[in-house]
Amino acid sequence: MRDALANFDAIAAGLDRRPPVLFLDYDGTLTPIVDHPEAAILAPAMRDRLERLAVRFRVAVISGRDLVDVRERVRIEKLIYAGSHGFDIQSPEIRLEQPRARGYLPALDAAERQLHEDLDKEPGVLIERKHFSIAVHYRRVPEGEQAAIRESVNALADHKHLRVTHGKKVIELQPPVAWDKGHALLWLMEALAIDPDAVTPVYLGDDITDEDAFKVLPAHGVGILVGTHEGPSVARYRLADPGAVAHWFDRLLANTY
């Protein structure tokens, strides 16, 4: 996997022919990974970069966070926001609540109640309800007890007929619907009438769930993995951390397309 900063000129050569459309994860990409989700605050300098990027390019933030949460953290009206891994999308022009997922809201409500009953007593566990999913964070759980937390959530998912996804020290319950960040990216391209042959879709993300978006990029698209995650990646490029993402944005802003 090549370094996206060291190979910026090669990437930029393609952007001269097809301008970029930017799709960005939030946690671990625009902000550092932290122990508590509430502490992931967007730095003013990063917000300034995003504002300047949005003047020139289409910019979407596709996050596992709840739509309202990620929108309030970024606070740039011109951007496109997709929350709950793409189940919930909003921009100045479009709005989507994944219709097949709505029918599973009662199952999520019941699972949330059961998770609190089962896990509230476990030190270090944080249960985070979003509109279309429930995240169980176990970063602060002792290493030897993390497998039991995952097993408990998996068993509940089977009982409630929900889907399980994994991230960095988080396990999440979602509707069992064929939808993810990759589907959201493709839906956005179509909904916004963006010709994929006329632009370069660029996706930056740090987690296993971002692989779904990397996989749907066209051959000329640019997938950039930020940091590392526990599995293999199909991204062609890598950046070390959100600080390197900021430098990459600076290079992008310094070029004219």
PDB file of C-alpha atoms in Angstrom:
ATOM      1  CA  MET A   1       0.000   0.000   0.000  1.00  0.00           C
ATOM      2  CA  ARG A   2       1.494   3.326  -1.087  1.00  0.00           C
ATOM      3  CA  ASP A   3       1.758   6.467   1.011  1.00  0.00           C
ATOM      4  CA  ALA A   4      -0.819   9.009  -0.193  1.00  0.00           C
ATOM      5  CA  LEU A   5       1.421  11.973   0.670  1.00  0.00           C
ATOM      6  CA  ALA A   6       4.566  10.599  -0.950  1.00  0.00           C
ATOM      7  CA  ASN A   7       2.500   9.708  -4.032  1.00  0.00           C
ATOM      8  CA  PHE A   8       0.391  12.858  -4.091  1.00  0.00           C
ATOM      9  CA  ASP A   9       1.680  14.022  -7.477  1.00  0.00           C
ATOM     10  CA  ALA A  10       0.646  10.723  -9.073  1.00  0.00           C
ATOM     11  CA  ILE A  11      -2.826  11.017  -7.546  1.00  0.00           C
ATOM     12  CA  ALA A  12      -3.089  14.675  -8.591  1.00  0.00           C
ATOM     13  CA  ALA A  13      -2.279  13.802 -12.199  1.00  0.00           C
ATOM     14  CA  GLY A  14      -5.541  11.866 -12.361  1.00  0.00           C
ATOM     15  CA  LEU A  15      -7.443  14.679 -10.680  1.00  0.00           C
ATOM     16  CA  ASP A  16      -6.417  17.055 -13.472  1.00  0.00           C
ATOM     17  CA  ARG A  17      -8.577  14.989 -15.834  1.00  0.00           C
ATOM     18  CA  ARG A  18     -11.330  14.097 -13.388  1.00  0.00           C
ATOM     19  CA  PRO A  19     -11.859  16.436 -10.395  1.00  0.00           C
ATOM     20  CA  PRO A  20     -12.303  14.759  -7.001  1.00  0.00           C
ATOM     21  CA  VAL A  21     -15.496  14.052  -5.117  1.00  0.00           C
ATOM     22  CA  LEU A  22     -14.541  13.503  -1.471  1.00  0.00           C
ATOM     23  CA  PHE A  23     -16.137  10.909   0.809  1.00  0.00           C
ATOM     24  CA  LEU A  24     -14.784  11.028   4.366  1.00  0.00           C
ATOM     25  CA  ASP A  25     -15.194   9.017   7.529  1.00  0.00           C
ATOM     26  CA  TYR A  26     -15.228  11.022  10.781  1.00  0.00           C
ATOM     27  CA  ASP A  27     -13.708   9.148  13.746  1.00  0.00           C
ATOM     28  CA  GLY A  28     -10.098   8.177  13.133  1.00  0.00           C
ATOM     29  CA  THR A  29     -10.019  10.118   9.859  1.00  0.00           C
ATOM     30  CA  LEU A  30     -11.010  13.710  10.600  1.00  0.00           C
ATOM     31  CA  THR A  31     -10.460  13.318  14.357  1.00  0.00           C
ATOM     32  CA  PRO A  32      -8.172  11.021  16.369  1.00  0.00           C
ATOM     33  CA  ILE A  33      -9.559   7.842  17.920  1.00  0.00           C
ATOM     34  CA  VAL A  34     -10.437   8.508  21.576  1.00  0.00           C
ATOM     35  CA  ASP A  35     -11.623   6.399  24.508  1.00  0.00           C
ATOM     36  CA  HIS A  36     -15.078   8.024  24.632  1.00  0.00           C
ATOM     37  CA  PRO A  37     -17.065   8.948  21.486  1.00  0.00           C
ATOM     38  CA  GLU A  38     -18.130  12.283  22.993  1.00  0.00           C
ATOM     39  CA  ALA A  39     -14.487  13.384  23.129  1.00  0.00           C
ATOM     40  CA  ALA A  40     -13.989  13.208  19.340  1.00  0.00           C
ATOM     41  CA  ILE A  41     -14.114  16.935  18.623  1.00  0.00           C
ATOM     42  CA  LEU A  42     -13.324  18.327  15.183  1.00  0.00           C
ATOM     43  CA  ALA A  43     -10.371  20.715  15.399  1.00  0.00           C
ATOM     44  CA  PRO A  44     -11.065  24.252  14.121  1.00  0.00           C
ATOM     45  CA  ALA A  45      -8.191  23.936  11.631  1.00  0.00           C
ATOM     46  CA  MET A  46      -9.704  20.753  10.192  1.00  0.00           C
ATOM     47  CA  ARG A  47     -13.123  22.411   9.950  1.00  0.00           C
ATOM     48  CA  ASP A  48     -11.508  25.292   8.072  1.00  0.00           C
ATOM     49  CA  ARG A  49      -9.952  22.847   5.607  1.00  0.00           C
ATOM     50  CA  LEU A  50     -13.310  21.147   5.050  1.00  0.00           C
ATOM     51  CA  GLU A  51     -14.999  24.496   4.450  1.00  0.00           C
ATOM     52  CA  ARG A  52     -12.405  25.407   1.847  1.00  0.00           C
ATOM     53  CA  LEU A  53     -12.647  21.996   0.206  1.00  0.00           C
ATOM     54  CA  ALA A  54     -16.441  22.287   0.041  1.00  0.00           C
ATOM     55  CA  VAL A  55     -16.146  25.549  -1.914  1.00  0.00           C
ATOM     56  CA  ARG A  56     -14.329  23.682  -4.695  1.00  0.00           C
ATOM     57  CA  PHE A  57     -15.528  20.074  -4.513  1.00  0.00           C
ATOM     58  CA  ARG A  58     -18.428  17.906  -3.441  1.00  0.00           C
ATOM     59  CA  VAL A  59     -17.687  16.680   0.086  1.00  0.00           C
ATOM     60  CA  ALA A  60     -19.611  13.999   1.979  1.00  0.00           C
ATOM     61  CA  VAL A  61     -19.021  12.695   5.503  1.00  0.00           C
ATOM     62  CA  ILE A  62     -20.091   9.040   5.794  1.00  0.00           C
ATOM     63  CA  SER A  63     -19.943   8.060   9.461  1.00  0.00           C
ATOM     64  CA  GLY A  64     -21.041   5.327  11.806  1.00  0.00           C
ATOM     65  CA  ARG A  65     -22.267   8.093  14.102  1.00  0.00           C
ATOM     66  CA  ASP A  66     -25.888   9.144  14.227  1.00  0.00           C
ATOM     67  CA  LEU A  67     -26.747  11.633  11.487  1.00  0.00           C
ATOM     68  CA  VAL A  68     -27.637  14.421  13.927  1.00  0.00           C
ATOM     69  CA  ASP A  69     -24.460  13.800  15.918  1.00  0.00           C
ATOM     70  CA  VAL A  70     -22.015  13.941  13.007  1.00  0.00           C
ATOM     71  CA  ARG A  71     -23.776  16.930  11.446  1.00  0.00           C
ATOM     72  CA  GLU A  72     -23.569  18.886  14.700  1.00  0.00           C
ATOM     73  CA  ARG A  73     -19.899  17.994  15.165  1.00  0.00           C
ATOM     74  CA  VAL A  74     -18.875  19.148  11.694  1.00  0.00           C
ATOM     75  CA  ARG A  75     -21.315  22.084  11.352  1.00  0.00           C
ATOM     76  CA  ILE A  76     -20.778  22.911   7.676  1.00  0.00           C
ATOM     77  CA  GLU A  77     -24.101  23.410   5.905  1.00  0.00           C
ATOM     78  CA  LYS A  78     -22.782  22.776   2.400  1.00  0.00           C
ATOM     79  CA  LEU A  79     -21.598  19.229   3.158  1.00  0.00           C
ATOM     80  CA  ILE A  80     -23.467  15.965   2.603  1.00  0.00           C
ATOM     81  CA  TYR A  81     -23.901  13.860   5.749  1.00  0.00           C
ATOM     82  CA  ALA A  82     -24.554  10.132   5.999  1.00  0.00           C
ATOM     83  CA  GLY A  83     -25.059   8.728   9.497  1.00  0.00           C
ATOM     84  CA  SER A  84     -25.441   5.188  10.849  1.00  0.00           C
ATOM     85  CA  HIS A  85     -23.062   3.850   8.176  1.00  0.00           C
ATOM     86  CA  GLY A  86     -25.194   5.360   5.423  1.00  0.00           C
ATOM     87  CA  PHE A  87     -28.674   4.346   6.602  1.00  0.00           C
ATOM     88  CA  ASP A  88     -29.549   8.021   7.194  1.00  0.00           C
ATOM     89  CA  ILE A  89     -28.484  10.657   4.618  1.00  0.00           C
ATOM     90  CA  GLN A  90     -29.040  14.398   4.357  1.00  0.00           C
ATOM     91  CA  SER A  91     -27.741  17.267   2.250  1.00  0.00           C
ATOM     92  CA  PRO A  92     -29.172  20.605   1.117  1.00  0.00           C
ATOM     93  CA  GLU A  93     -30.609  18.737  -1.892  1.00  0.00           C
ATOM     94  CA  ILE A  94     -31.522  15.213  -0.762  1.00  0.00           C
ATOM     95  CA  ARG A  95     -32.821  13.172   2.164  1.00  0.00           C
ATOM     96  CA  LEU A  96     -32.859   9.393   2.703  1.00  0.00           C
ATOM     97  CA  GLU A  97     -33.868   7.181   5.583  1.00  0.00           C
ATOM     98  CA  GLN A  98     -33.199   3.677   4.308  1.00  0.00           C
ATOM     99  CA  PRO A  99     -36.815   2.495   3.880  1.00  0.00           C
ATOM    100  CA  ARG A 100     -36.205  -1.216   4.478  1.00  0.00           C
ATOM    101  CA  ALA A 101     -34.448  -0.413   7.762  1.00  0.00           C
ATOM    102  CA  ARG A 102     -37.418   1.395   9.327  1.00  0.00           C
ATOM    103  CA  GLY A 103     -39.252  -1.866   9.972  1.00  0.00           C
ATOM    104  CA  TYR A 104     -36.462  -2.994  12.307  1.00  0.00           C
ATOM    105  CA  LEU A 105     -36.681  -0.009  14.663  1.00  0.00           C
ATOM    106  CA  PRO A 106     -38.854  -1.963  17.189  1.00  0.00           C
ATOM    107  CA  ALA A 107     -36.263  -4.781  17.213  1.00  0.00           C
ATOM    108  CA  LEU A 108     -33.507  -2.242  17.842  1.00  0.00           C
ATOM    109  CA  ASP A 109     -35.527  -0.688  20.661  1.00  0.00           C
ATOM    110  CA  ALA A 110     -35.958  -4.101  22.292  1.00  0.00           C
ATOM    111  CA  ALA A 111     -32.268  -4.934  21.796  1.00  0.00           C
ATOM    112  CA  GLU A 112     -31.260  -1.643  23.381  1.00  0.00           C
ATOM    113  CA  ARG A 113     -33.289  -2.403  26.507  1.00  0.00           C
ATOM    114  CA  GLN A 114     -31.763  -5.894  26.733  1.00  0.00           C
ATOM    115  CA  LEU A 115     -28.234  -4.614  26.234  1.00  0.00           C
ATOM    116  CA  HIS A 116     -28.618  -2.172  29.118  1.00  0.00           C
ATOM    117  CA  GLU A 117     -29.999  -4.966  31.288  1.00  0.00           C
ATOM    118  CA  ASP A 118     -27.127  -7.310  30.379  1.00  0.00           C
ATOM    119  CA  LEU A 119     -24.166  -4.949  30.156  1.00  0.00           C
ATOM    120  CA  ASP A 120     -24.736  -1.815  32.241  1.00  0.00           C
ATOM    121  CA  LYS A 121     -23.059  -3.556  35.151  1.00  0.00           C
ATOM    122  CA  GLU A 122     -19.911  -4.343  33.123  1.00  0.00           C
ATOM    123  CA  PRO A 123     -17.103  -1.825  33.820  1.00  0.00           C
ATOM    124  CA  GLY A 124     -15.906   0.011  30.741  1.00  0.00           C
ATOM    125  CA  VAL A 125     -18.833  -0.835  28.447  1.00  0.00           C
ATOM    126  CA  LEU A 126     -20.561   2.058  26.686  1.00  0.00           C
ATOM    127  CA  ILE A 127     -23.856   1.499  24.862  1.00  0.00           C
ATOM    128  CA  GLU A 128     -24.558   4.135  22.213  1.00  0.00           C
ATOM    129  CA  ARG A 129     -27.982   4.198  20.555  1.00  0.00           C
ATOM    130  CA  LYS A 130     -28.269   5.699  17.123  1.00  0.00           C
ATOM    131  CA  HIS A 131     -31.394   5.955  14.998  1.00  0.00           C
ATOM    132  CA  PHE A 132     -30.670   2.850  12.912  1.00  0.00           C
ATOM    133  CA  SER A 133     -28.111   1.001  15.026  1.00  0.00           C
ATOM    134  CA  ILE A 134     -26.717   0.334  18.497  1.00  0.00           C
ATOM    135  CA  ALA A 135     -22.983   0.491  19.140  1.00  0.00           C
ATOM    136  CA  VAL A 136     -21.421  -1.320  22.095  1.00  0.00           C
ATOM    137  CA  HIS A 137     -18.000   0.201  22.776  1.00  0.00           C
ATOM    138  CA  TYR A 138     -15.577  -1.936  24.770  1.00  0.00           C
ATOM    139  CA  ARG A 139     -12.275  -0.039  24.377  1.00  0.00           C
ATOM    140  CA  ARG A 140     -12.118   0.527  28.149  1.00  0.00           C
ATOM    141  CA  VAL A 141     -13.021  -3.075  29.040  1.00  0.00           C
ATOM    142  CA  PRO A 142     -10.065  -5.210  30.266  1.00  0.00           C
ATOM    143  CA  GLU A 143      -8.580  -7.187  27.370  1.00  0.00           C
ATOM    144  CA  GLY A 144      -9.427 -10.553  28.914  1.00  0.00           C
ATOM    145  CA  GLU A 145     -13.120  -9.675  29.178  1.00  0.00           C
ATOM    146  CA  GLN A 146     -13.687  -8.225  25.702  1.00  0.00           C
ATOM    147  CA  ALA A 147     -14.497 -11.549  24.025  1.00  0.00           C
ATOM    148  CA  ALA A 148     -17.353 -12.144  26.477  1.00  0.00           C
ATOM    149  CA  ILE A 149     -18.832  -8.751  25.596  1.00  0.00           C
ATOM    150  CA  ARG A 150     -18.711  -9.585  21.898  1.00  0.00           C
ATOM    151  CA  GLU A 151     -20.288 -12.994  22.502  1.00  0.00           C
ATOM    152  CA  SER A 152     -23.131 -11.431  24.481  1.00  0.00           C
ATOM    153  CA  VAL A 153     -23.906  -8.950  21.699  1.00  0.00           C
ATOM    154  CA  ASN A 154     -23.692 -11.659  19.037  1.00  0.00           C
ATOM    155  CA  ALA A 155     -26.150 -13.858  20.940  1.00  0.00           C
ATOM    156  CA  LEU A 156     -28.614 -10.989  21.265  1.00  0.00           C
ATOM    157  CA  ALA A 157     -28.305 -10.206  17.548  1.00  0.00           C
ATOM    158  CA  ASP A 158     -29.209 -13.784  16.689  1.00  0.00           C
ATOM    159  CA  HIS A 159     -32.225 -13.642  19.006  1.00  0.00           C
ATOM    160  CA  LYS A 160     -33.480 -10.329  17.604  1.00  0.00           C
ATOM    161  CA  HIS A 161     -32.586 -11.143  13.978  1.00  0.00           C
ATOM    162  CA  LEU A 162     -30.247  -8.180  13.656  1.00  0.00           C
ATOM    163  CA  ARG A 163     -26.960  -7.861  11.799  1.00  0.00           C
ATOM    164  CA  VAL A 164     -23.620  -7.507  13.581  1.00  0.00           C
ATOM    165  CA  THR A 165     -20.745  -5.370  12.309  1.00  0.00           C
ATOM    166  CA  HIS A 166     -17.363  -4.833  13.919  1.00  0.00           C
ATOM    167  CA  GLY A 167     -15.086  -1.813  14.196  1.00  0.00           C
ATOM    168  CA  LYS A 168     -12.188  -0.655  16.328  1.00  0.00           C
ATOM    169  CA  LYS A 169     -13.161  -1.884  19.808  1.00  0.00           C
ATOM    170  CA  VAL A 170     -16.845  -1.606  18.963  1.00  0.00           C
ATOM    171  CA  ILE A 171     -19.523  -4.108  17.960  1.00  0.00           C
ATOM    172  CA  GLU A 172     -22.703  -2.815  16.407  1.00  0.00           C
ATOM    173  CA  LEU A 173     -26.255  -4.067  15.854  1.00  0.00           C
ATOM    174  CA  GLN A 174     -27.938  -2.985  12.619  1.00  0.00           C
ATOM    175  CA  PRO A 175     -31.005  -3.918  10.576  1.00  0.00           C
ATOM    176  CA  PRO A 176     -30.315  -7.036   8.462  1.00  0.00           C
ATOM    177  CA  VAL A 177     -30.539  -5.020   5.277  1.00  0.00           C
ATOM    178  CA  ALA A 178     -28.045  -5.065   2.385  1.00  0.00           C
ATOM    179  CA  TRP A 179     -26.816  -1.546   3.027  1.00  0.00           C
ATOM    180  CA  ASP A 180     -23.481  -0.135   4.134  1.00  0.00           C
ATOM    181  CA  LYS A 181     -21.070   2.720   3.422  1.00  0.00           C
ATOM    182  CA  GLY A 182     -20.444   1.387  -0.075  1.00  0.00           C
ATOM    183  CA  HIS A 183     -24.142   1.317  -0.918  1.00  0.00           C
ATOM    184  CA  ALA A 184     -24.461   4.833   0.508  1.00  0.00           C
ATOM    185  CA  LEU A 185     -21.597   6.105  -1.662  1.00  0.00           C
ATOM    186  CA  LEU A 186     -23.146   4.663  -4.825  1.00  0.00           C
ATOM    187  CA  TRP A 187     -26.602   5.971  -3.894  1.00  0.00           C
ATOM    188  CA  LEU A 188     -25.185   9.467  -3.352  1.00  0.00           C
ATOM    189  CA  MET A 189     -23.427   9.457  -6.714  1.00  0.00           C
ATOM    190  CA  GLU A 190     -26.685   8.547  -8.441  1.00  0.00           C
ATOM    191  CA  ALA A 191     -28.943  10.816  -6.360  1.00  0.00           C
ATOM    192  CA  LEU A 192     -26.697  13.820  -7.001  1.00  0.00           C
ATOM    193  CA  ALA A 193     -26.376  12.970 -10.722  1.00  0.00           C
ATOM    194  CA  ILE A 194     -22.597  12.666 -10.454  1.00  0.00           C
ATOM    195  CA  ASP A 195     -21.122  10.884 -13.472  1.00  0.00           C
ATOM    196  CA  PRO A 196     -18.465   8.514 -12.049  1.00  0.00           C
ATOM    197  CA  ASP A 197     -16.571   8.652 -15.356  1.00  0.00           C
ATOM    198  CA  ALA A 198     -16.302  12.444 -15.151  1.00  0.00           C
ATOM    199  CA  VAL A 199     -14.981  12.663 -11.566  1.00  0.00           C
ATOM    200  CA  THR A 200     -12.576  10.846  -9.260  1.00  0.00           C
ATOM    201  CA  PRO A 201     -14.364   9.434  -6.210  1.00  0.00           C
ATOM    202  CA  VAL A 202     -11.928   9.669  -3.277  1.00  0.00           C
ATOM    203  CA  TYR A 203     -12.710   7.846  -0.032  1.00  0.00           C
ATOM    204  CA  LEU A 204     -10.763   8.265   3.221  1.00  0.00           C
ATOM    205  CA  GLY A 205     -11.530   5.985   6.174  1.00  0.00           C
ATOM    206  CA  ASP A 206      -9.808   4.140   8.974  1.00  0.00           C
ATOM    207  CA  ASP A 207     -12.014   1.218   9.971  1.00  0.00           C
ATOM    208  CA  ILE A 208     -13.220  -2.164   8.769  1.00  0.00           C
ATOM    209  CA  THR A 209     -16.617  -0.698   7.840  1.00  0.00           C
ATOM    210  CA  ASP A 210     -14.876   1.651   5.390  1.00  0.00           C
ATOM    211  CA  GLU A 211     -13.770  -1.347   3.335  1.00  0.00           C
ATOM    212  CA  ASP A 212     -17.323  -1.534   1.954  1.00  0.00           C
ATOM    213  CA  ALA A 213     -16.757   1.897   0.388  1.00  0.00           C
ATOM    214  CA  PHE A 214     -13.243   1.127  -0.858  1.00  0.00           C
ATOM    215  CA  LYS A 215     -14.617  -1.934  -2.675  1.00  0.00           C
ATOM    216  CA  VAL A 216     -17.142   0.013  -4.784  1.00  0.00           C
ATOM    217  CA  LEU A 217     -14.746   2.700  -6.011  1.00  0.00           C
ATOM    218  CA  PRO A 218     -14.210   2.623  -9.774  1.00  0.00           C
ATOM    219  CA  ALA A 219     -10.801   1.657 -11.144  1.00  0.00           C
ATOM    220  CA  HIS A 220      -9.759   5.315 -11.305  1.00  0.00           C
ATOM    221  CA  GLY A 221     -11.091   6.035  -7.781  1.00  0.00           C
ATOM    222  CA  VAL A 222      -8.759   6.681  -4.866  1.00  0.00           C
ATOM    223  CA  GLY A 223      -9.143   4.717  -1.626  1.00  0.00           C
ATOM    224  CA  ILE A 224      -7.029   5.916   1.295  1.00  0.00           C
ATOM    225  CA  LEU A 225      -6.821   3.920   4.513  1.00  0.00           C
ATOM    226  CA  VAL A 226      -6.043   6.113   7.529  1.00  0.00           C
ATOM    227  CA  GLY A 227      -3.905   4.266  10.074  1.00  0.00           C
ATOM    228  CA  THR A 228      -4.616   0.545  10.326  1.00  0.00           C
ATOM    229  CA  HIS A 229      -7.408  -1.834  11.286  1.00  0.00           C
ATOM    230  CA  GLU A 230      -7.578  -5.511  12.165  1.00  0.00           C
ATOM    231  CA  GLY A 231      -8.275  -6.865   8.686  1.00  0.00           C
ATOM    232  CA  PRO A 232      -6.865  -6.639   5.154  1.00  0.00           C
ATOM    233  CA  SER A 233      -7.644  -3.571   3.054  1.00  0.00           C
ATOM    234  CA  VAL A 234      -8.393  -3.033  -0.615  1.00  0.00           C
ATOM    235  CA  ALA A 235      -7.394   0.634  -0.401  1.00  0.00           C
ATOM    236  CA  ARG A 236      -4.496   1.516  -2.679  1.00  0.00           C
ATOM    237  CA  TYR A 237      -3.080   4.257  -0.467  1.00  0.00           C
ATOM    238  CA  ARG A 238      -2.460   4.924   3.198  1.00  0.00           C
ATOM    239  CA  LEU A 239      -2.124   7.929   5.488  1.00  0.00           C
ATOM    240  CA  ALA A 240      -0.743   7.513   9.000  1.00  0.00           C
ATOM    241  CA  ASP A 241      -3.320   9.457  11.007  1.00  0.00           C
ATOM    242  CA  PRO A 242      -5.665  12.484  10.948  1.00  0.00           C
ATOM    243  CA  GLY A 243      -2.628  14.763  11.046  1.00  0.00           C
ATOM    244  CA  ALA A 244      -1.455  13.251   7.758  1.00  0.00           C
ATOM    245  CA  VAL A 245      -5.007  13.647   6.410  1.00  0.00           C
ATOM    246  CA  ALA A 246      -4.764  17.367   7.191  1.00  0.00           C
ATOM    247  CA  HIS A 247      -1.486  17.626   5.259  1.00  0.00           C
ATOM    248  CA  TRP A 248      -3.023  15.733   2.327  1.00  0.00           C
ATOM    249  CA  PHE A 249      -5.946  18.170   2.290  1.00  0.00           C
ATOM    250  CA  ASP A 250      -3.444  21.050   2.252  1.00  0.00           C
ATOM    251  CA  ARG A 251      -1.772  19.579  -0.814  1.00  0.00           C
ATOM    252  CA  LEU A 252      -5.169  19.168  -2.464  1.00  0.00           C
ATOM    253  CA  LEU A 253      -6.129  22.766  -1.703  1.00  0.00           C
ATOM    254  CA  ALA A 254      -2.822  24.046  -3.071  1.00  0.00           C
ATOM    255  CA  ASN A 255      -3.523  22.521  -6.481  1.00  0.00           C
ATOM    256  CA  THR A 256      -5.841  23.883  -9.143  1.00  0.00           C
ATOM    257  CA  TYR A 257      -8.137  21.543 -11.048  1.00  0.00           C
TER     258      TYR A 257
END
